[in-house]
Short mmCIF file of C-alpha atoms in Angstrom, two decimals:
data_model
loop_
_atom_site.label_atom_id
_atom_site.label_comp_id
_atom_site.label_asym_id
_atom_site.label_seq_id
_atom_site.Cartn_x
_atom_site.Cartn_y
_atom_site.Cartn_z
CA UNK A 1 0.12 -0.03 0.30
CA UNK A 2 1.33 3.38 -0.98
CA UNK A 3 1.48 6.23 1.82
CA UNK A 4 -1.76 8.47 1.54
CA UNK A 5 -0.89 12.18 0.37
CA UNK A 6 -1.54 14.83 3.21
CA UNK A 7 -3.52 17.70 2.40
CA UNK A 8 -2.64 20.87 3.25
CA UNK A 9 -3.61 22.06 6.62
CA UNK A 10 -6.20 24.56 5.86
CA UNK A 11 -8.21 22.20 4.01
CA UNK A 12 -10.74 20.10 4.94
CA UNK A 13 -9.33 16.69 3.79
CA UNK A 14 -5.78 17.89 5.65
CA UNK A 15 -7.74 19.18 8.90
CA UNK A 16 -9.30 15.43 8.99
CA UNK A 17 -6.13 13.88 8.06
CA UNK A 18 -4.57 15.26 11.03
CA UNK A 19 -7.20 14.79 13.50
CA UNK A 20 -7.74 18.38 14.56
CA UNK A 21 -10.44 19.40 16.04
CA UNK A 22 -11.18 22.26 13.33
CA UNK A 23 -11.52 19.09 11.18
CA UNK A 24 -14.94 18.25 12.70
CA UNK A 25 -15.82 21.78 13.12
CA UNK A 26 -15.56 22.89 9.38
CA UNK A 27 -16.46 19.06 8.53
CA UNK A 28 -20.12 20.10 9.83
CA UNK A 29 -20.13 23.54 7.88
CA UNK A 30 -19.39 22.03 4.86
CA UNK A 31 -21.53 20.64 2.22
CA UNK A 32 -22.62 17.13 3.40
CA UNK A 33 -20.95 15.45 0.13
CA UNK A 34 -17.75 17.07 0.30
CA UNK A 35 -17.74 16.29 4.04
CA UNK A 36 -18.34 12.75 3.49
CA UNK A 37 -15.84 12.00 0.66
CA UNK A 38 -12.90 13.97 2.86
CA UNK A 39 -14.03 11.46 5.59
CA UNK A 40 -13.95 8.34 3.83
CA UNK A 41 -10.75 9.40 2.38
CA UNK A 42 -9.89 9.41 5.77
CA UNK A 43 -11.06 6.32 6.94
CA UNK A 44 -10.21 4.04 3.81
CA UNK A 45 -6.33 5.34 3.60
CA UNK A 46 -5.05 5.51 7.03
CA UNK A 47 -3.33 9.00 7.22
CA UNK A 48 -1.58 8.64 10.15
CA UNK A 49 2.31 8.29 10.58
CA UNK A 50 1.99 5.79 13.23
CA UNK A 51 -1.17 4.05 13.13
CA UNK A 52 -0.12 2.00 16.35
CA UNK A 53 -0.02 4.93 18.89
CA UNK A 54 -2.24 7.59 17.04
CA UNK A 55 -5.80 7.56 17.60
CA UNK A 56 -8.55 8.66 15.08
CA UNK A 57 -11.09 6.19 15.40
CA UNK A 58 -13.38 8.02 17.70
CA UNK A 59 -12.69 10.97 16.03
CA UNK A 60 -13.89 9.74 12.60
CA UNK A 61 -16.79 7.50 14.23
CA UNK A 62 -18.34 10.78 15.87
CA UNK A 63 -18.35 12.42 12.18
CA UNK A 64 -19.91 9.55 10.79
CA UNK A 65 -22.83 10.21 13.62
CA UNK A 66 -22.77 13.61 13.14
CA UNK A 67 -22.92 13.22 9.14
CA UNK A 68 -25.54 10.39 9.61
CA UNK A 69 -23.24 8.87 7.26
CA UNK A 70 -23.54 5.71 4.94
CA UNK A 71 -21.27 2.99 5.03
CA UNK A 72 -21.14 1.91 2.05
CA UNK A 73 -17.68 3.12 1.03
CA UNK A 74 -16.48 1.47 4.00
CA UNK A 75 -17.71 -1.82 2.79
CA UNK A 76 -16.34 -1.65 -0.75
CA UNK A 77 -12.84 -1.00 0.73
CA UNK A 78 -13.12 -3.91 3.04
CA UNK A 79 -14.11 -6.05 0.78
CA UNK A 80 -12.22 -4.80 -2.20
CA UNK A 81 -10.29 -7.63 -4.32
CA UNK A 82 -6.91 -6.00 -2.23
CA UNK A 83 -8.09 -7.62 0.93
CA UNK A 84 -7.22 -11.01 -0.58
CA UNK A 85 -3.65 -9.63 -1.74
CA UNK A 86 -2.87 -7.45 0.89
CA UNK A 87 -3.68 -8.65 4.19
CA UNK A 88 -1.62 -6.27 6.25
CA UNK A 89 -3.07 -4.76 9.74
CA UNK A 90 -2.70 -1.13 8.31
CA UNK A 91 -5.16 -1.28 5.29
CA UNK A 92 -8.24 -2.04 6.92
CA UNK A 93 -7.44 -1.63 10.91
CA UNK A 94 -8.78 1.82 10.98
CA UNK A 95 -11.58 0.97 8.92
CA UNK A 96 -12.17 -1.78 11.40
CA UNK A 97 -11.80 0.36 14.23
CA UNK A 98 -14.12 3.04 13.32
CA UNK A 99 -16.66 0.76 12.49
CA UNK A 100 -16.40 -0.96 16.15
CA UNK A 101 -16.79 2.52 17.77
CA UNK A 102 -20.12 2.51 15.60
CA UNK A 103 -21.21 -0.30 16.66
CA UNK A 104 -20.89 1.08 20.25
CA UNK A 105 -22.80 3.87 19.34
CA UNK A 106 -25.35 1.62 18.26
CA UNK A 107 -25.12 1.38 14.35
CA UNK A 108 -26.33 -1.93 13.59
CA UNK A 109 -24.79 -1.55 10.01
CA UNK A 110 -21.41 -1.39 11.36
CA UNK A 111 -22.05 -4.32 13.25
CA UNK A 112 -23.24 -6.54 10.49
CA UNK A 113 -20.17 -5.32 8.68
CA UNK A 114 -18.03 -6.06 11.41
CA UNK A 115 -19.79 -10.09 11.49
CA UNK A 116 -19.29 -10.06 7.53
CA UNK A 117 -15.68 -9.36 7.55
CA UNK A 118 -15.24 -11.67 10.53
CA UNK A 119 -16.36 -14.50 8.57
CA UNK A 120 -14.64 -13.17 4.87
CA UNK A 121 -12.34 -10.78 5.02
CA UNK A 122 -8.10 -11.03 5.86
CA UNK A 123 -7.78 -9.01 8.88
CA UNK A 124 -10.45 -10.98 10.49
CA UNK A 125 -9.05 -11.48 13.77
CA UNK A 126 -8.87 -7.18 14.32
CA UNK A 127 -12.46 -7.50 13.32
CA UNK A 128 -13.02 -10.37 15.89
CA UNK A 129 -11.74 -8.46 18.34
CA UNK A 130 -14.19 -5.00 17.68
CA UNK A 131 -16.80 -7.87 18.34
CA UNK A 132 -15.77 -9.34 21.25
CA UNK A 133 -16.90 -5.85 23.65
CA UNK A 134 -20.11 -5.33 21.75
CA UNK A 135 -21.24 -8.44 20.21
CA UNK A 136 -23.62 -10.83 21.95
CA UNK A 137 -22.88 -13.84 23.00
CA UNK A 138 -25.34 -15.62 20.42
CA UNK A 139 -23.81 -13.23 17.78
CA UNK A 140 -20.33 -14.66 18.84
CA UNK A 141 -21.10 -18.17 18.53
CA UNK A 142 -22.50 -18.15 15.42
CA UNK A 143 -19.12 -16.99 13.98
CA UNK A 144 -17.48 -19.91 15.38
CA UNK A 145 -17.93 -21.78 12.05
CA UNK A 146 -16.46 -19.76 9.74
CA UNK A 147 -13.42 -18.63 11.52
CA UNK A 148 -12.44 -22.47 12.83
CA UNK A 149 -12.72 -23.14 8.88
CA UNK A 150 -9.51 -21.17 8.21
CA UNK A 151 -7.63 -23.42 10.29
CA UNK A 152 -7.42 -26.86 9.19
CA UNK A 153 -7.41 -30.30 10.63
CA UNK A 154 -3.96 -31.43 11.18
CA UNK A 155 -0.54 -30.21 13.41
CA UNK A 156 -0.05 -27.25 11.17
CA UNK A 157 -3.79 -25.39 11.57
CA UNK A 158 -3.68 -26.81 15.23
CA UNK A 159 -0.24 -24.64 15.81
CA UNK A 160 -1.91 -21.48 13.89
CA UNK A 161 -4.86 -22.13 15.95
CA UNK A 162 -3.25 -21.87 19.13
CA UNK A 163 -1.46 -18.72 17.75
CA UNK A 164 -4.45 -17.05 16.98
CA UNK A 165 -5.82 -17.78 20.61
CA UNK A 166 -2.51 -16.75 22.11
CA UNK A 167 -2.37 -13.38 20.07
CA UNK A 168 -6.03 -12.15 20.41
CA UNK A 169 -6.26 -8.91 21.70
CA UNK A 170 -9.94 -9.90 23.71
CA UNK A 171 -10.32 -13.63 24.51
CA UNK A 172 -13.85 -13.38 25.02
CA UNK A 173 -14.87 -15.06 21.64
CA UNK A 174 -12.61 -17.89 22.42
CA UNK A 175 -13.74 -18.48 26.17
CA UNK A 176 -17.22 -19.15 24.54
CA UNK A 177 -16.01 -21.50 21.70
CA UNK A 178 -14.44 -23.44 23.89
CA UNK A 179 -16.99 -24.68 25.71
CA UNK A 180 -18.45 -26.31 22.42
CA UNK A 181 -15.34 -26.73 20.17
CA UNK A 182 -13.03 -29.33 21.35
CA UNK A 183 -9.81 -27.66 19.03
CA UNK A 184 -10.60 -24.24 20.61
CA UNK A 185 -10.17 -25.98 24.32
CA UNK A 186 -7.29 -28.12 23.34
CA UNK A 187 -5.84 -24.62 21.68
CA UNK A 188 -6.55 -22.45 24.81
CA UNK A 189 -5.41 -24.72 27.46
CA UNK A 190 -2.15 -24.91 25.04
CA UNK A 191 -1.37 -21.59 24.21
CA UNK A 192 0.15 -20.42 27.24
CA UNK A 193 2.58 -23.49 27.47
CA UNK A 194 3.82 -22.34 23.90
CA UNK A 195 4.63 -18.55 25.28
CA UNK A 196 6.33 -20.51 28.18
CA UNK A 197 8.52 -22.47 26.26
CA UNK A 198 9.69 -19.81 23.84
CA UNK A 199 10.92 -17.40 26.84
CA UNK A 200 12.55 -20.80 28.16
CA UNK A 201 14.86 -21.04 25.18
CA UNK A 202 17.95 -19.83 26.71
CA UNK A 203 19.78 -17.48 24.08
CA UNK A 204 23.67 -18.16 23.74
CA UNK A 205 25.40 -16.03 26.76
CA UNK A 206 28.98 -15.40 27.04
CA UNK A 207 31.44 -16.16 29.94
CA UNK A 208 30.95 -14.25 32.94
CA UNK A 209 34.05 -11.59 32.35
CA UNK A 210 34.12 -8.07 30.66
CA UNK A 211 36.70 -9.71 27.95
CA UNK A 212 34.10 -12.27 27.09
CA UNK A 213 31.18 -9.95 27.01
CA UNK A 214 33.05 -8.03 24.30
CA UNK A 215 34.04 -10.40 22.40
CA UNK A 216 30.25 -11.82 22.46
CA UNK A 217 29.17 -8.15 21.62
CA UNK A 218 31.20 -8.60 18.34
CA UNK A 219 30.44 -12.32 17.49
CA UNK A 220 28.86 -11.28 14.46
CA UNK A 221 30.46 -9.48 12.24
CA UNK A 222 27.60 -9.00 9.78
CA UNK A 223 25.37 -7.28 12.39
CA UNK A 224 24.48 -3.75 11.34
CA UNK A 225 21.28 -1.59 12.33
CA UNK A 226 18.89 -2.78 14.81
CA UNK A 227 20.62 -6.08 15.35
CA UNK A 228 24.10 -4.27 16.19
CA UNK A 229 21.73 -1.97 18.72
CA UNK A 230 20.16 -4.85 20.35
CA UNK A 231 23.27 -6.75 20.58
CA UNK A 232 25.17 -3.70 21.93
CA UNK A 233 22.41 -2.94 24.58
CA UNK A 234 21.96 -6.64 25.63
CA UNK A 235 25.98 -6.11 26.14
CA UNK A 236 25.90 -3.33 28.00
CA UNK A 237 23.24 -4.84 30.40
CA UNK A 238 25.65 -7.58 30.96
CA UNK A 239 28.98 -5.34 31.46
CA UNK A 240 26.66 -3.59 34.39
CA UNK A 241 26.82 -6.91 36.36
CA UNK A 242 30.55 -8.16 35.56
CA UNK A 243 32.79 -5.18 34.98
CA UNK A 244 34.65 -3.52 37.73
CA UNK A 245 37.32 -0.72 38.51
CA UNK A 246 39.95 -2.94 36.96
CA UNK A 247 38.37 -2.77 33.60
CA UNK A 248 38.16 0.79 32.84
CA UNK A 249 41.02 0.65 30.95
CA UNK A 250 39.83 -1.57 28.68
CA UNK A 251 36.20 -0.38 28.40
CA UNK A 252 37.62 3.21 27.37
CA UNK A 253 40.54 1.56 25.13
CA UNK A 254 37.08 -0.38 23.14
CA UNK A 255 34.86 2.98 23.58
CA UNK A 256 37.88 4.77 21.48
CA UNK A 257 38.63 2.22 18.80
CA UNK A 258 36.55 -1.24 19.28
CA UNK A 259 34.52 -2.88 16.82
CA UNK A 260 31.60 -1.43 16.43
CA UNK A 261 29.01 -3.63 18.42
CA UNK A 262 31.89 -3.45 21.29
CA UNK A 263 32.26 0.14 21.09
CA UNK A 264 28.74 0.90 21.79
CA UNK A 265 28.46 -1.16 24.58
CA UNK A 266 31.29 0.27 26.14
CA UNK A 267 29.78 3.76 25.49
CA UNK A 268 26.73 2.66 27.05
CA UNK A 269 28.09 1.38 30.14
CA UNK A 270 31.00 4.11 30.70
CA UNK A 271 27.63 6.61 30.45
CA UNK A 272 25.81 4.96 32.85
CA UNK A 273 28.69 4.90 35.06
CA UNK A 274 29.07 8.31 34.54
CA UNK A 275 32.73 7.73 33.91
CA UNK A 276 34.85 11.29 33.56
CA UNK A 277 36.29 10.24 30.20
CA UNK A 278 32.74 9.77 28.68
CA UNK A 279 32.62 13.18 26.92
CA UNK A 280 35.87 12.86 25.25
CA UNK A 281 34.90 9.58 24.04
CA UNK A 282 31.37 10.27 23.10
CA UNK A 283 32.55 13.34 21.04
CA UNK A 284 35.14 11.02 19.15
CA UNK A 285 32.19 8.42 18.55
CA UNK A 286 30.12 11.04 16.87
CA UNK A 287 33.12 12.63 14.70
CA UNK A 288 35.32 9.78 13.84
CA UNK A 289 32.70 6.40 14.34
CA UNK A 290 30.65 4.97 11.78
CA UNK A 291 27.30 5.45 11.33
CA UNK A 292 25.84 2.83 13.50
CA UNK A 293 28.33 4.16 16.20
CA UNK A 294 27.23 7.70 16.04
CA UNK A 295 23.64 6.97 16.31
CA UNK A 296 23.96 5.23 19.45
CA UNK A 297 26.18 7.53 20.87
CA UNK A 298 23.73 10.00 20.21
CA UNK A 299 21.03 7.80 21.70
CA UNK A 300 22.87 7.07 24.81
CA UNK A 301 23.66 11.00 25.56
CA UNK A 302 19.96 11.57 25.73
CA UNK A 303 19.71 8.85 28.12
CA UNK A 304 21.90 10.25 30.43
CA UNK A 305 21.46 12.77 33.34
CA UNK A 306 23.72 14.65 36.21
CA UNK A 307 25.51 18.10 36.52
CA UNK A 308 28.57 16.80 34.81
CA UNK A 309 27.29 15.89 31.30
CA UNK A 310 24.60 18.65 31.40
CA UNK A 311 27.71 20.97 31.49
CA UNK A 312 29.21 19.60 28.73
CA UNK A 313 25.59 19.42 27.03
CA UNK A 314 25.51 23.26 27.12
CA UNK A 315 28.91 23.98 25.68
CA UNK A 316 28.22 21.58 22.74
CA UNK A 317 24.86 23.02 22.20
CA UNK A 318 26.18 26.25 22.27
CA UNK A 319 28.55 25.58 19.20
CA UNK A 320 27.95 27.95 16.43
CA UNK A 321 28.60 25.23 14.09
CA UNK A 322 25.98 23.19 14.95
CA UNK A 323 26.19 19.45 14.25
CA UNK A 324 24.79 16.03 15.29
CA UNK A 325 26.43 16.78 18.60
CA UNK A 326 25.10 19.99 19.45
CA UNK A 327 21.79 18.95 18.43
CA UNK A 328 21.54 15.66 20.52
CA UNK A 329 22.58 18.12 23.41
CA UNK A 330 20.28 20.70 23.14
CA UNK A 331 17.54 17.49 23.46
CA UNK A 332 19.29 16.68 26.30
CA UNK A 333 19.15 19.91 28.04
CA UNK A 334 15.05 19.91 27.01
CA UNK A 335 14.66 16.69 28.71
CA UNK A 336 17.17 17.71 31.81
CA UNK A 337 18.07 21.09 31.82
CA UNK A 338 17.23 24.00 33.96
CA UNK A 339 15.46 27.18 33.21
CA UNK A 340 18.93 28.71 31.81
CA UNK A 341 19.13 26.29 29.03
CA UNK A 342 15.88 27.47 27.44
CA UNK A 343 17.52 29.79 24.81
CA UNK A 344 19.56 26.93 23.88
CA UNK A 345 16.69 24.51 23.24
CA UNK A 346 14.20 27.04 21.63
CA UNK A 347 17.38 27.59 19.19
CA UNK A 348 16.99 24.24 18.64
CA UNK A 349 13.66 23.92 17.79
CA UNK A 350 13.66 26.58 15.28
CA UNK A 351 16.65 24.94 13.57
CA UNK A 352 14.78 21.47 13.40
CA UNK A 353 11.49 22.68 12.44
CA UNK A 354 13.66 24.74 9.41
CA UNK A 355 15.38 21.66 8.45
CA UNK A 356 13.25 18.75 8.61
CA UNK A 357 9.60 20.43 8.71
CA UNK A 358 6.61 19.66 11.51
CA UNK A 359 7.01 16.06 11.69
CA UNK A 360 10.18 15.04 12.40
CA UNK A 361 10.63 12.50 15.43
CA UNK A 362 13.58 14.86 17.01
CA UNK A 363 10.74 17.43 17.93
CA UNK A 364 8.95 15.47 20.35
CA UNK A 365 11.89 16.16 23.15
CA UNK A 366 12.34 19.90 22.10
CA UNK A 367 8.66 20.39 22.07
CA UNK A 368 8.02 18.68 25.60
CA UNK A 369 11.38 20.80 26.68
CA UNK A 370 9.84 24.32 25.64
CA UNK A 371 6.80 23.24 27.54
CA UNK A 372 8.87 22.09 30.69
CA UNK A 373 11.13 25.25 30.83
CA UNK A 374 8.15 27.29 30.23
CA UNK A 375 10.23 29.22 27.35
CA UNK A 376 7.48 31.98 26.16
CA UNK A 377 10.09 32.81 23.40
CA UNK A 378 8.90 29.36 21.55
CA UNK A 379 5.16 30.44 21.13
CA UNK A 380 5.06 31.34 17.74
CA UNK A 381 7.12 27.88 17.16
CA UNK A 382 4.76 25.87 18.74
CA UNK A 383 2.03 27.45 17.14
CA UNK A 384 3.36 26.77 13.87
CA UNK A 385 3.74 22.69 15.36
CA UNK A 386 0.60 22.60 16.55
CA UNK A 387 -1.22 23.59 13.32
CA UNK A 388 0.73 21.89 10.77
CA UNK A 389 1.97 18.67 12.44
CA UNK A 390 0.46 15.46 10.61
CA UNK A 391 1.27 13.28 13.81
CA UNK A 392 -1.57 14.14 16.32
CA UNK A 393 1.00 12.66 19.33
CA UNK A 394 3.06 15.51 18.71
CA UNK A 395 0.06 18.27 18.19
CA UNK A 396 -0.76 16.79 21.59
CA UNK A 397 2.57 17.85 22.78
CA UNK A 398 2.52 21.38 21.27
CA UNK A 399 -0.81 22.05 22.75
CA UNK A 400 0.77 20.98 26.16
CA UNK A 401 3.46 23.62 25.71
CA UNK A 402 1.04 26.25 24.61
CA UNK A 403 -0.97 25.55 27.84
CA UNK A 404 2.14 26.73 29.47
CA UNK A 405 3.60 29.74 27.55
CA UNK A 406 0.61 31.06 25.73
CA UNK A 407 -1.77 33.50 27.26
CA UNK A 408 -4.23 33.02 24.73
CA UNK A 409 -4.52 29.06 24.89
CA UNK A 410 -7.62 29.09 27.13
CA UNK A 411 -9.74 31.24 24.74
CA UNK A 412 -7.64 30.19 21.09
CA UNK A 413 -6.40 26.56 20.43
CA UNK A 414 -8.26 25.40 24.02
CA UNK A 415 -11.63 25.55 22.44
CA UNK A 416 -10.79 23.37 19.25
CA UNK A 417 -8.84 20.70 21.23
CA UNK A 418 -11.99 20.00 22.70
CA UNK A 419 -12.64 17.87 19.64
CA UNK A 420 -9.27 16.74 19.02
CA UNK A 421 -8.76 13.26 18.25
CA UNK A 422 -6.29 12.80 20.99
CA UNK A 423 -7.91 11.67 24.34
CA UNK A 424 -4.86 13.79 26.46
CA UNK A 425 -5.73 16.71 24.18
CA UNK A 426 -9.32 16.88 24.84
CA UNK A 427 -8.47 16.45 28.61
CA UNK A 428 -5.65 19.24 28.42
CA UNK A 429 -8.39 21.60 27.10
CA UNK A 430 -10.99 20.58 29.37
CA UNK A 431 -8.93 21.58 31.95
CA UNK A 432 -8.00 24.89 30.74
CA UNK A 433 -10.46 26.11 28.57
CA UNK A 434 -12.36 29.18 29.26
CA UNK A 435 -15.90 28.39 29.82
CA UNK A 436 -17.60 31.49 29.89
CA UNK A 437 -18.32 33.78 26.61
CA UNK A 438 -18.36 31.14 23.96
CA UNK A 439 -21.62 29.22 24.21
CA UNK A 440 -20.09 26.14 21.97
CA UNK A 441 -18.06 25.39 25.04
CA UNK A 442 -20.45 24.32 27.21
CA UNK A 443 -22.58 22.81 24.93
CA UNK A 444 -19.33 20.73 23.88
CA UNK A 445 -18.34 20.00 27.12
CA UNK A 446 -21.92 18.63 27.97
CA UNK A 447 -22.13 16.56 24.87
CA UNK A 448 -18.50 15.01 25.81
CA UNK A 449 -19.75 14.51 29.52
CA UNK A 450 -22.95 12.30 28.03
CA UNK A 451 -21.19 10.42 25.36
CA UNK A 452 -20.68 6.82 26.25
CA UNK A 453 -17.72 6.64 23.97
CA UNK A 454 -15.65 9.24 25.86
CA UNK A 455 -12.56 7.92 27.53
CA UNK A 456 -12.98 7.93 31.21
CA UNK A 457 -10.19 10.72 31.94
CA UNK A 458 -11.82 13.23 29.81
CA UNK A 459 -15.23 12.52 31.37
CA UNK A 460 -13.61 13.66 34.88
CA UNK A 461 -12.07 16.61 33.38
CA UNK A 462 -14.76 17.68 31.83
CA UNK A 463 -17.48 16.77 35.05
CA UNK A 464 -15.17 18.59 36.94
CA UNK A 465 -14.88 21.85 35.03
CA UNK A 466 -18.88 21.55 34.77
CA UNK A 467 -19.54 20.87 38.13
CA UNK A 468 -17.07 24.45 39.31
CA UNK A 469 -19.73 26.37 37.34
#
């Protein structure tokens, strides 16, 4: 599947793709056919950069309810020929999650679609999980036959069945079926033992010495990227158990000139021990090391705390020529620095937005940092990130920062945030929004308080504001 194109933030489609509160408000004010087309585009072509952490299902389901939208487009998407060719969860997951929300609001057509897709679709397990918390026992029992038919008789089919039972997010259907189907009963009994067996399979471990751990880290010379990072991190944990003061010369030498995995492990261990040689070794790793070593060193720097490393971070962040170490130091100051570090953090935030736009992963600590440090000079860039970013989690962080540094947040962005797709953003808005002078605010708070699909934390914040008057 191709990644969907994200429309400009000022357009109806762009607002809905981002999950912004203004998306809902614009959709309700737009021509109904235009709103339906934009909404369907979002639900059938998931716009999220990270579908595993960003929320959209409740946001889109509410708009389906407000618009009394038909589900024919979602049905066509689920049962398209692509369903048999592309079984990835990202193709149909959002559609199924929206249908689940709609079923929770009482839409019988959504429930029927979930039942049919569970019986016929490739991402049936997701659909079954959605039904598990909304369907009756009788309805779930009727799905046992088509679901179990997916697993052929024999050892291979039984193993697949156990895996399905083990990986199910909602176990309720399987427990119901186990009472009537011996294969399911056997699978539910066996699945935990499969998990324990995998956990008991001990990986190859090194001997109990610093030299052996470093050699073990580099045992696979072809390891690169994520594999190298995992091996180095594991070796660093082992070094924490076996390395002593007498091993410092070896660890420093390895951190300076060792092979990649062992060098990374030594750097991580010395960082955790707050070794006095670490700053120089960190500079060397970033400037002269290979790309994996430099990346690992910068990640390690971000994990460090303590006044000694913060003093070096201030010097690195203040370098006029910039560079990766300077930017990483600014992110460290954003996480652990003091009020005096706000200028470094704000400057780094401006540079990152100018260089990479409003969707970089590197923005997260900087955005959180300017809020934590109450850097009022970051108001303009936070507003820009809030409006433009495609990532609703980053927008949530920007909103938290604006709540601290923007004097107009309570009457501006907080109002829009009441309709945002992220639970934490709606909760933030409910706690900060000014309730006087805008009839939309009180009406929205009352609707949220009565909405059975709303999250418990948001309900608590909303009811607290309503009871306070």
